[in-house]
CSV table of C-alpha atoms and ligand atoms in Angstrom, one decimal:
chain,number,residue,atom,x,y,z
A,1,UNK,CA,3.6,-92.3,-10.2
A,2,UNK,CA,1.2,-89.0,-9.7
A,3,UNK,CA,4.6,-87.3,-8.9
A,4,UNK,CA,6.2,-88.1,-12.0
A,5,UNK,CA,3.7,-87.7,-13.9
A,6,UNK,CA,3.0,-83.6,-12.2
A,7,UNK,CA,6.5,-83.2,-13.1
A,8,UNK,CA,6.6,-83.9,-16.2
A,9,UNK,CA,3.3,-82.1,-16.6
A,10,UNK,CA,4.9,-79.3,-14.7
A,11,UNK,CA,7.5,-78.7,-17.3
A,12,UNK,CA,5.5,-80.1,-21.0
A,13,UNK,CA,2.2,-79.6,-20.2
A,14,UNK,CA,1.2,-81.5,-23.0
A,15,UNK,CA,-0.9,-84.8,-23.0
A,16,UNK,CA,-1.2,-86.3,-27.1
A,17,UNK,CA,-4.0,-88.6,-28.3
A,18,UNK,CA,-2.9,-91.7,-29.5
A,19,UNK,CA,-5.6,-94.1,-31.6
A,20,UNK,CA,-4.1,-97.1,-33.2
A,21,UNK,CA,-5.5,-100.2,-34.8
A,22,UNK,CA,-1.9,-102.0,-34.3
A,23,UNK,CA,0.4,-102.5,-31.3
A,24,UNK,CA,3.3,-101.5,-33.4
A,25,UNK,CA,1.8,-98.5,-35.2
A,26,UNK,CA,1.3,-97.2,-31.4
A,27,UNK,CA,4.9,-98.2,-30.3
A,28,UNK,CA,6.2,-95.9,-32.9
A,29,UNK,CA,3.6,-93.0,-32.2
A,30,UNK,CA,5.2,-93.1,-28.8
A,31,UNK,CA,8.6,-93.1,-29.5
A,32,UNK,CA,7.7,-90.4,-32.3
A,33,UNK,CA,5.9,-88.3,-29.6
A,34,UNK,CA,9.0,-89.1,-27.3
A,35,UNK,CA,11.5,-87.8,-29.4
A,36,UNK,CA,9.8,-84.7,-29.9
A,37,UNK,CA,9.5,-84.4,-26.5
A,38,UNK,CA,6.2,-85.2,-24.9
A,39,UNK,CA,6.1,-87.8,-22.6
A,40,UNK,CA,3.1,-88.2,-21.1
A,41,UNK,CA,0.5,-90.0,-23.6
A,42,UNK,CA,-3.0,-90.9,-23.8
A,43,UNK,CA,-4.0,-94.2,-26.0
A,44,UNK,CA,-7.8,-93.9,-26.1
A,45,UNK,CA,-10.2,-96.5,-26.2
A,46,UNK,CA,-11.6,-96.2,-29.7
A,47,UNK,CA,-10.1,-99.0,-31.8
A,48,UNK,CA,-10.7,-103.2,-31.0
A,49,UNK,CA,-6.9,-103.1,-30.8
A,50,UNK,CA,-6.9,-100.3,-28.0
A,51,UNK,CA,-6.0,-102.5,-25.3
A,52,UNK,CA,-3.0,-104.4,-26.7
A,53,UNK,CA,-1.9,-101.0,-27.8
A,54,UNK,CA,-1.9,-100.0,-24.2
A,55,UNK,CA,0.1,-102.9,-23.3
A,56,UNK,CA,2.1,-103.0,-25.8
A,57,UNK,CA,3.5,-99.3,-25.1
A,58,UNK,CA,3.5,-99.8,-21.3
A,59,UNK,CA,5.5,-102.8,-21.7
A,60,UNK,CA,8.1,-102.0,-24.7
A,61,UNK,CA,8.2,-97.3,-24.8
A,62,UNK,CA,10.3,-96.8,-21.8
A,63,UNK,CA,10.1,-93.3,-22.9
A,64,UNK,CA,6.8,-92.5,-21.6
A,65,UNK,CA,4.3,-92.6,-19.3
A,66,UNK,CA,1.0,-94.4,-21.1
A,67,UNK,CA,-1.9,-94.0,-19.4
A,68,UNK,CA,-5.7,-94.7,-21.1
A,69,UNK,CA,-8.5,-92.4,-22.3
A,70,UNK,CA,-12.2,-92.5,-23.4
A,71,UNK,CA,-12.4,-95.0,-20.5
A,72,UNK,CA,-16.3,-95.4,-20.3
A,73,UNK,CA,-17.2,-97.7,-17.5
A,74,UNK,CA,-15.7,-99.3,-14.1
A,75,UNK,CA,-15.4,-102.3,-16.5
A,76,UNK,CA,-13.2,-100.6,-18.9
A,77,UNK,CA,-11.3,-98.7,-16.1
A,78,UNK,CA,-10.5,-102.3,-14.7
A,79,UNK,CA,-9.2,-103.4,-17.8
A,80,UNK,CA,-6.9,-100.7,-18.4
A,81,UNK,CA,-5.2,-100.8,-14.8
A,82,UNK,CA,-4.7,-105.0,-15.7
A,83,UNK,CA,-3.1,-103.7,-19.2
A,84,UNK,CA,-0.8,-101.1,-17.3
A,85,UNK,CA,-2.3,-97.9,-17.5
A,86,UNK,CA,-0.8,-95.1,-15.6
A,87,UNK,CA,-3.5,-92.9,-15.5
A,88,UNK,CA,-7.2,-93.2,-16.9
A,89,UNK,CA,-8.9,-90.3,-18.8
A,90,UNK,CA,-12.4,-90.5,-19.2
A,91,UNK,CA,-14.9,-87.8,-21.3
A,92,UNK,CA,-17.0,-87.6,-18.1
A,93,UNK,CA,-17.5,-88.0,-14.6
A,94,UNK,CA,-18.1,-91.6,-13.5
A,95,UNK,CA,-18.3,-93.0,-9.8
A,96,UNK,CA,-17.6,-96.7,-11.0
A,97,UNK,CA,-14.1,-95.0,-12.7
A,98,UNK,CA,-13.5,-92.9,-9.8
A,99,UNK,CA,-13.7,-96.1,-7.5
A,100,UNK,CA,-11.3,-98.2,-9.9
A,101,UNK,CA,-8.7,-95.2,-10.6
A,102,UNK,CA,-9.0,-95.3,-6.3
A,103,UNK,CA,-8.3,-98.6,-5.8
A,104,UNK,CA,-5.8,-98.7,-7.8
A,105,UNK,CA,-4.4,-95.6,-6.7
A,106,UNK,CA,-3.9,-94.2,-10.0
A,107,UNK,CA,-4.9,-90.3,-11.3
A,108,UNK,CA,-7.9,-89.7,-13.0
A,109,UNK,CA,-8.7,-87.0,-15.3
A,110,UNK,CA,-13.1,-87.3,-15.3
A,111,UNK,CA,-14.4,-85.2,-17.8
A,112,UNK,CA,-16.4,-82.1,-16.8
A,113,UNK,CA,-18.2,-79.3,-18.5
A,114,UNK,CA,-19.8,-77.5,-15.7
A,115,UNK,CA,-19.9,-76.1,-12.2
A,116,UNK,CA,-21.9,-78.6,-10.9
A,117,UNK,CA,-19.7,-81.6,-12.5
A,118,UNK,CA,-16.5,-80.0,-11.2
A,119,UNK,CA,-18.4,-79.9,-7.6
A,120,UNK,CA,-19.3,-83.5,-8.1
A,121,UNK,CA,-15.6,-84.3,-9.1
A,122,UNK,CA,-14.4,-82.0,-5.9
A,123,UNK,CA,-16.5,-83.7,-3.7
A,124,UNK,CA,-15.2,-87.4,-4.8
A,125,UNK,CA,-12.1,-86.5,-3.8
A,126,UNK,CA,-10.7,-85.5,-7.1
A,127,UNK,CA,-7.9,-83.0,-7.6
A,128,UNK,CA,-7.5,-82.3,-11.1
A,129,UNK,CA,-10.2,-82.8,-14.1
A,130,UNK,CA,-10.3,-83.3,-17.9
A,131,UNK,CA,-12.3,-79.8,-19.4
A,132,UNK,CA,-14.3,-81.6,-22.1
A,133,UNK,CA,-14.7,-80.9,-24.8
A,134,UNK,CA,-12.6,-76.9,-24.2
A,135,UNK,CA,-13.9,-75.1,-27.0
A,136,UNK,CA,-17.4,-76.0,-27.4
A,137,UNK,CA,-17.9,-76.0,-23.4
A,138,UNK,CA,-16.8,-72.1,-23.1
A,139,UNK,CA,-12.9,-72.3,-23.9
A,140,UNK,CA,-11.0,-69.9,-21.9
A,141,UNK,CA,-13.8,-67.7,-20.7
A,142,UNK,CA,-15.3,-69.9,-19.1
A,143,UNK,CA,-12.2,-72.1,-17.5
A,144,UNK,CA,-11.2,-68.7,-15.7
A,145,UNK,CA,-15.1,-68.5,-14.5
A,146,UNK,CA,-14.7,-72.1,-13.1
A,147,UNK,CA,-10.8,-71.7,-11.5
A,148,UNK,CA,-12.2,-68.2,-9.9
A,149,UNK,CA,-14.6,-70.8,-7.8
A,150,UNK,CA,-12.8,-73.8,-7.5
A,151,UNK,CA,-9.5,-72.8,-6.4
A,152,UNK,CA,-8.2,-76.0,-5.7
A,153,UNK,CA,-9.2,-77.7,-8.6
A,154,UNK,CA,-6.4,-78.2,-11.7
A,155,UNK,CA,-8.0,-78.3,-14.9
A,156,UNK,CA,-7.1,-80.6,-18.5
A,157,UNK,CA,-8.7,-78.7,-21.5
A,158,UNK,CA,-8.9,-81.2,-24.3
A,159,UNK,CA,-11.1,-80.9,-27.2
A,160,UNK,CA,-10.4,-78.4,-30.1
A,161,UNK,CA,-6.9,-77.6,-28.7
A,162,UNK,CA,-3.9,-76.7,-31.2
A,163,UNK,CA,-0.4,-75.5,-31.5
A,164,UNK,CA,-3.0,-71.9,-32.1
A,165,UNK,CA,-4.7,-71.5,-28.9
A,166,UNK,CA,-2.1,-73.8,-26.6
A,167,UNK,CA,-0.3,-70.4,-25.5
A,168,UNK,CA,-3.6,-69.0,-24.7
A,169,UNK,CA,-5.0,-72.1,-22.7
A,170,UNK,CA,-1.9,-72.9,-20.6
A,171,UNK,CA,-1.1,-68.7,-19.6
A,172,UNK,CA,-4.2,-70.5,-16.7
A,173,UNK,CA,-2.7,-71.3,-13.6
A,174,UNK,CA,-5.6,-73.9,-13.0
A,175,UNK,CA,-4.5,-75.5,-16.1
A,176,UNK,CA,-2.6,-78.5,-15.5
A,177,UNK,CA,-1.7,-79.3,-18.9
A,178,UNK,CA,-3.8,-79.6,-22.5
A,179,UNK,CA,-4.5,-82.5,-23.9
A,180,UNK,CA,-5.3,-83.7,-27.9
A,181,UNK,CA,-5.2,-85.4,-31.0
A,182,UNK,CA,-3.5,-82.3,-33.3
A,183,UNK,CA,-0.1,-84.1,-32.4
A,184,UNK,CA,-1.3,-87.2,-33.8
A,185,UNK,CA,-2.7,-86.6,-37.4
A,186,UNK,CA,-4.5,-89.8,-38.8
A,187,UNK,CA,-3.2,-89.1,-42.1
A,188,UNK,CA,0.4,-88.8,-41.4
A,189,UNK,CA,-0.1,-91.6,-39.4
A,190,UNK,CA,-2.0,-94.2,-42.0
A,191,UNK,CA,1.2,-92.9,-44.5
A,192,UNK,CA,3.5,-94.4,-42.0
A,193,UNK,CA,5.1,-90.6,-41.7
A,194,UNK,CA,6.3,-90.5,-37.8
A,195,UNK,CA,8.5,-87.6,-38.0
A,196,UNK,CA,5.5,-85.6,-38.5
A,197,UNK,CA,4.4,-86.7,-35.2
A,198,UNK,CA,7.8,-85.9,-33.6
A,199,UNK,CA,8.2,-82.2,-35.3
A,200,UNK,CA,4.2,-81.7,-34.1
A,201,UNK,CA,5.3,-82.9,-30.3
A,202,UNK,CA,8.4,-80.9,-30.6
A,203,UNK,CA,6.0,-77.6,-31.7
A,204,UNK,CA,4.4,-78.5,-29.0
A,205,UNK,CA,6.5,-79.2,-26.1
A,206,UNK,CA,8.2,-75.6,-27.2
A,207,UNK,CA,5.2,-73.6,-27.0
A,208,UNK,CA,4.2,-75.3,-23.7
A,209,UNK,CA,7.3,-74.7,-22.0
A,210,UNK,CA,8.0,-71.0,-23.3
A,211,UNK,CA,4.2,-70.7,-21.9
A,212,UNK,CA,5.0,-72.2,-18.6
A,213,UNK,CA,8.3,-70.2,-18.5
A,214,UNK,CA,6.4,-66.8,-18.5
B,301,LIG,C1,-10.6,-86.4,-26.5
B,301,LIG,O1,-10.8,-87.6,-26.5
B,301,LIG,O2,-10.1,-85.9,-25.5
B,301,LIG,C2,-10.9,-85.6,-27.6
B,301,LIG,O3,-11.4,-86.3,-28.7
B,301,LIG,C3,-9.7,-84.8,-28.1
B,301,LIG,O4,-10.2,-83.7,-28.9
B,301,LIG,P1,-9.4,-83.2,-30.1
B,301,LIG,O5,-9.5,-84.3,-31.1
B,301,LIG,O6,-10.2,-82.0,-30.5
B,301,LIG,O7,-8.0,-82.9,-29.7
């Protein structure tokens, strides 16, 4: 699964939010984020129906690879392997996640703003971290400060990342792929308007792979 999920990283460095109140409403953001293109998605734990969203997608959008994000606690990172997560994302660096994304042998993108977080991660035996949140933390400045000293590391930016600054973010080497909501509008999404979604994921997926073609 890390394999497919690094190549299709590889080629659509792209990872889009999605937050749903409904099963269904999330089956169509994936397939809407599908057809534009991006196929690697993150439902995040922020609605009571997160989890059955989660399952719902895993089980029924072929398309993609669902994994979870804002996954808080061990307890949380347990529940989203059970619902068929393919990855967890959390907004920081947690041993109890670390151990469950371990045991379950799944990736895990830990949130980190600083050197000594991306040492931390490092020296649990992670390979690639979420940069949370981009901007605010130091955006691209400080991302090349970080990659200069942690070679090995591969870095997720998430956080106040747009069609805009993509370009700019993914011209890193370190950077594994971007993640965010700006695929995703809530409004489009409460209107029931999906191919917004898709021509946003297609923007998207276009920028990331003229980026990664340079
Ligand atoms: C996250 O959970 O990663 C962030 O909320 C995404 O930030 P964005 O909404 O600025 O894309």
């Amino acid at each position: 699964m890390t394999s497919q999920i690094s190549t299709l990283l590889e080629t659509t460095p792209v990872v889009p939010l999605i937050q749903a109140d409904d099963p269904a409403v999330a089956i169509e953001i994936a397939r809407a984020l599908a057809k534009g293109g991006l196929k690697v998605v993150e439902i995040v734990l922020r609605t009571p129906a997160a989890l059955e969203c989660l399952r719902a997608v895993a089980a029924e959008v072929d398309e993609v690879i669902a994994g979870a994000g804002t996954v808080l606690s061990a307890e949380q990172a347990e529940a989203v392997v059970e619902a068929g997560a393919k990855f967890i994302v959390s907004p920081g660096l947690d041993e109890g996640v670390v151990a469950v994304a371990k045991a379950a042998d799944l990736p895990l993108y830990a949130g980190v703003s600083t050197a000594t977080e991306v040492q931390r991660a490092y020296n649990l035996g992670l390979t690639a971290v979420k940069f949370f949140p981009a901007s605010l933390a130091g955006g691209i400045p400080m991302l090349k400060a970080l990659s200069s000293v942690f070679r090995d590391m591969r870095f997720m930016p998430t956080g106040g990342v747009s069609a805009a600054n993509l370009p700019d973010f993914l011209a890193l080497p370190s950077v594994l792929a971007c993640g965010g909501s700006w695929i995703t509008p809530a409004d489009a999404i409460a209107a029931g308007d999906f191919e917004t979604v898709t021509r946003l994921a297609r923007e998207a997926a276009n920028i990331a792979q003229a980026a990664r073609s340079k």
